[in-house]
Short mmCIF file of C-alpha atoms in Angstrom, two decimals:
data_model
loop_
_atom_site.label_atom_id
_atom_site.label_comp_id
_atom_site.label_asym_id
_atom_site.label_seq_id
_atom_site.Cartn_x
_atom_site.Cartn_y
_atom_site.Cartn_z
CA GLY A 1 145.51 118.02 200.64
CA ALA A 2 143.51 117.73 203.83
CA VAL A 3 139.88 118.80 203.55
CA VAL A 4 137.64 120.10 206.29
CA SER A 5 133.94 120.44 205.63
CA GLN A 6 131.65 122.61 207.71
CA HIS A 7 127.87 122.57 207.63
CA PRO A 8 125.62 124.49 207.38
CA SER A 9 127.22 127.40 205.57
CA ARG A 10 124.35 129.70 206.51
CA VAL A 11 121.71 129.42 209.16
CA ILE A 12 119.00 131.77 210.30
CA CYS A 13 117.20 131.04 213.52
CA LYS A 14 114.83 132.66 215.96
CA SER A 15 116.03 134.00 219.25
CA GLY A 16 115.95 131.35 221.96
CA THR A 17 116.50 128.38 219.70
CA SER A 18 119.62 126.23 219.44
CA VAL A 19 121.76 125.75 216.40
CA LYS A 20 124.24 122.97 215.69
CA ILE A 21 127.21 123.39 213.38
CA GLU A 22 129.20 120.39 212.19
CA CYS A 23 132.85 120.25 211.29
CA ARG A 24 134.20 117.17 209.55
CA SER A 25 137.67 116.18 208.45
CA LEU A 26 137.03 114.32 205.21
CA ASP A 27 140.31 112.62 204.42
CA PHE A 28 142.28 112.60 207.61
CA GLN A 29 141.84 112.01 211.31
CA ALA A 30 141.69 115.18 213.32
CA THR A 31 142.77 114.71 216.90
CA THR A 32 142.33 118.39 217.58
CA MET A 33 139.78 120.81 216.22
CA PHE A 34 139.47 124.50 216.91
CA TRP A 35 136.39 126.69 216.84
CA TYR A 36 136.70 130.35 215.99
CA ARG A 37 134.35 133.27 215.84
CA GLN A 38 135.01 135.99 213.30
CA PHE A 39 133.33 139.38 213.29
CA PRO A 40 133.25 141.45 210.08
CA LYS A 41 136.69 142.70 209.15
CA GLN A 42 138.18 141.27 212.31
CA SER A 43 140.48 138.47 213.23
CA LEU A 44 139.81 134.87 214.11
CA MET A 45 139.00 134.69 217.80
CA LEU A 46 139.63 131.26 219.24
CA MET A 47 136.62 130.07 221.21
CA ALA A 48 137.68 126.60 222.19
CA THR A 49 139.94 123.69 221.45
CA SER A 50 138.36 120.29 221.23
CA ASN A 51 140.26 117.05 221.50
CA GLU A 52 138.71 113.78 220.46
CA GLY A 53 137.30 111.90 223.39
CA SER A 54 137.79 114.61 225.98
CA LYS A 55 136.17 117.83 227.10
CA ALA A 56 136.81 120.97 225.14
CA THR A 57 139.08 123.67 226.49
CA TYR A 58 137.39 127.02 226.33
CA GLU A 59 139.10 130.37 226.03
CA GLN A 60 138.57 132.97 228.69
CA GLY A 61 135.26 134.74 228.31
CA VAL A 62 133.59 132.01 226.27
CA GLU A 63 130.57 130.48 227.99
CA LYS A 64 130.89 126.71 227.82
CA ASP A 65 127.21 126.20 228.65
CA LYS A 66 126.21 128.41 225.75
CA PHE A 67 128.65 127.07 223.19
CA LEU A 68 128.57 123.31 223.55
CA ILE A 69 131.36 121.49 221.78
CA ASN A 70 131.44 117.77 221.17
CA HIS A 71 134.29 115.90 219.49
CA ALA A 72 132.95 112.39 219.53
CA SER A 73 135.08 110.96 216.75
CA LEU A 74 138.34 111.62 214.97
CA THR A 75 136.46 113.13 212.03
CA LEU A 76 133.64 115.11 213.59
CA SER A 77 133.30 118.00 215.98
CA THR A 78 130.10 119.91 216.60
CA LEU A 79 129.39 123.35 218.01
CA THR A 80 125.94 123.96 219.41
CA VAL A 81 124.90 127.52 220.13
CA THR A 82 122.24 127.15 222.78
CA SER A 83 119.45 129.65 223.38
CA ALA A 84 120.81 131.84 220.63
CA HIS A 85 120.38 135.60 220.79
CA PRO A 86 120.99 138.30 218.19
CA GLU A 87 124.39 139.09 219.69
CA ASP A 88 125.45 135.54 218.85
CA SER A 89 125.11 136.36 215.16
CA SER A 90 128.53 135.89 213.67
CA PHE A 91 130.71 133.84 211.36
CA TYR A 92 131.82 130.64 213.05
CA ILE A 93 134.66 128.71 211.54
CA CYS A 94 136.33 125.48 212.55
CA SER A 95 139.79 124.21 211.81
CA ALA A 96 141.46 120.89 212.26
CA ARG A 97 144.94 119.69 212.84
CA GLY A 98 145.86 116.18 211.86
CA ARG A 99 148.21 113.75 213.44
CA GLY A 100 151.21 111.90 212.18
CA GLY A 101 153.13 112.21 208.97
CA LEU A 102 152.88 115.29 206.82
CA LEU A 103 149.74 116.44 208.57
CA ASN A 104 151.51 116.93 211.86
CA THR A 105 153.18 120.12 210.72
CA GLY A 106 151.17 122.65 212.67
CA GLU A 107 149.20 123.69 209.59
CA LEU A 108 145.53 124.26 210.23
CA PHE A 109 142.90 123.23 207.73
CA PHE A 110 139.82 125.41 207.90
CA GLY A 111 136.20 124.65 207.20
CA GLU A 112 134.15 126.90 204.95
CA GLY A 113 132.62 128.68 207.90
CA SER A 114 129.02 129.06 209.04
CA ARG A 115 127.24 132.38 209.08
CA LEU A 116 124.72 132.45 211.89
CA THR A 117 121.99 135.06 211.96
CA VAL A 118 119.74 135.15 215.00
CA LEU A 119 116.55 137.10 214.54
CA GLY B 1 149.82 134.11 226.72
CA GLU B 2 150.94 135.00 223.24
CA ASN B 3 150.05 138.39 221.78
CA VAL B 4 150.38 139.02 218.06
CA GLU B 5 150.24 142.51 216.60
CA GLN B 6 149.78 142.97 212.86
CA HIS B 7 150.21 146.08 210.72
CA PRO B 8 148.89 147.66 208.67
CA SER B 9 145.20 146.89 208.96
CA THR B 10 144.65 148.00 205.37
CA LEU B 11 147.13 148.10 202.51
CA SER B 12 146.36 149.46 199.09
CA VAL B 13 148.85 149.00 196.24
CA GLN B 14 148.97 149.22 192.48
CA GLU B 15 149.26 146.06 190.45
CA GLY B 16 152.89 145.15 190.06
CA ASP B 17 154.00 146.85 193.27
CA SER B 18 155.28 145.00 196.31
CA ALA B 19 153.33 144.61 199.54
CA VAL B 20 154.75 144.08 203.00
CA ILE B 21 152.79 143.07 206.09
CA LYS B 22 154.48 143.04 209.48
CA CYS B 23 153.75 141.17 212.68
CA THR B 24 155.26 141.11 216.13
CA TYR B 25 154.83 138.49 218.81
CA SER B 26 155.41 138.49 222.52
CA ASP B 27 156.22 134.91 223.51
CA SER B 28 159.86 134.06 222.87
CA ALA B 29 158.92 130.35 223.02
CA SER B 30 156.86 130.63 219.83
CA ASN B 31 158.52 128.70 217.04
CA TYR B 32 156.01 128.38 214.22
CA PHE B 33 154.74 131.33 212.18
CA PRO B 34 152.14 130.67 209.48
CA TRP B 35 150.47 133.15 207.18
CA TYR B 36 146.90 132.62 206.00
CA LYS B 37 145.02 134.25 203.15
CA GLN B 38 141.27 134.66 203.38
CA GLU B 39 139.38 135.77 200.32
CA LEU B 40 135.98 137.35 200.83
CA GLY B 41 133.47 134.78 202.04
CA LYS B 42 135.97 131.94 201.90
CA ARG B 43 138.00 129.95 204.36
CA PRO B 44 141.52 130.96 205.41
CA GLN B 45 144.21 129.02 203.60
CA LEU B 46 147.86 128.65 204.46
CA ILE B 47 150.08 130.41 201.95
CA ILE B 48 153.47 130.16 203.62
CA ASP B 49 154.95 129.39 206.99
CA ILE B 50 158.31 129.63 208.71
CA ARG B 51 159.86 127.97 211.71
CA SER B 52 162.20 129.56 214.19
CA ASN B 53 165.27 127.76 212.90
CA VAL B 54 164.99 129.60 209.58
CA GLY B 55 165.37 133.32 208.90
CA GLU B 56 163.74 133.51 205.51
CA LYS B 57 161.59 131.40 203.24
CA LYS B 58 160.44 132.07 199.71
CA ASP B 59 157.79 130.58 197.46
CA GLN B 60 157.56 132.23 194.05
CA ARG B 61 156.22 135.78 194.65
CA ILE B 62 155.75 135.29 198.38
CA ALA B 63 158.44 135.43 201.03
CA VAL B 64 158.47 135.51 204.80
CA THR B 65 161.26 136.76 207.03
CA LEU B 66 161.71 136.14 210.73
CA ASN B 67 163.76 138.06 213.27
CA LYS B 68 163.72 136.01 216.46
CA THR B 69 165.72 138.55 218.44
CA ALA B 70 163.28 141.33 217.71
CA LYS B 71 160.32 138.94 217.73
CA HIS B 72 158.91 140.08 214.45
CA PHE B 73 158.15 138.48 211.11
CA SER B 74 156.98 139.85 207.82
CA LEU B 75 155.19 138.76 204.67
CA HIS B 76 156.45 140.08 201.36
CA ILE B 77 154.48 139.82 198.15
CA THR B 78 156.20 140.96 194.96
CA GLU B 79 154.62 141.80 191.61
CA THR B 80 151.19 141.97 193.17
CA GLN B 81 148.17 140.97 191.11
CA PRO B 82 144.47 141.75 191.60
CA GLU B 83 143.89 138.16 192.70
CA ASP B 84 146.21 138.81 195.64
CA SER B 85 143.47 141.02 197.09
CA ALA B 86 142.33 139.38 200.32
CA VAL B 87 142.73 139.52 204.07
CA TYR B 88 146.03 138.15 205.30
CA PHE B 89 146.50 136.84 208.84
CA CYS B 90 149.76 136.15 210.56
CA ALA B 91 149.94 133.77 213.50
CA ALA B 92 152.42 132.54 216.07
CA SER B 93 152.45 129.33 218.01
CA GLY B 94 154.70 127.26 220.23
CA GLY B 95 155.07 123.57 220.85
CA SER B 96 151.33 123.05 221.23
CA TYR B 97 150.75 124.43 217.72
CA ILE B 98 147.74 126.40 218.94
CA PRO B 99 148.19 129.61 216.96
CA THR B 100 147.38 133.11 218.06
CA PHE B 101 146.27 135.18 215.10
CA GLY B 102 146.97 138.80 214.28
CA ARG B 103 144.05 141.09 213.52
CA GLY B 104 144.47 140.75 209.77
CA THR B 105 145.50 143.01 206.91
CA SER B 106 143.12 143.79 204.11
CA LEU B 107 145.24 143.96 200.94
CA ILE B 108 143.73 145.70 197.96
CA VAL B 109 145.56 145.48 194.65
CA HIS B 110 144.33 148.00 192.11
CA PRO B 111 144.58 146.96 188.45
#
């Protein structure tokens, strides 16, 4: 099946620094990737939708200057949390949707998630 | 936009019992309804999905039913096992396949 790899799985940073999280589709081309934020025991809150080669579409209430998303290739999307603060601490998870053939079914393939802790 | 409500938030059952999780959606244009299972510390994985042209779908111990008129769909797990313990998310999406997720149900299966 389709595999999505997310890195790093855990990151601890100081307040004010920036953190980059990578999301890669390993065996398929992902035209669309989604970035979610998940608080403990809560649902997956969509932050933004990124399409390869174009600007990301952010959900209402998500600061695009704080959460920079880049989808430069069909296999890589990155989320950069800029000037991180303790309230940004959370579990961030990406998902990808392929194109064509059996992958174009609507099924999302999730990365392993990245737990960010901002001190 | 779409709004998905999911109940219950927590479900505790004895091994061997059945478990039912229910979701409602608001957008009548939604036509794809996946269910994801997320074990503690792991990524969500699709366990079953249903499209609006089908009323029921079954895969071994898991089944999903859809009532388009009432705009609700349910996940049924029979003969539950401890390894079924996880958080289950329902979702609904339309032609864009951008799903809106429910809040999740924490299923606990006691041996």
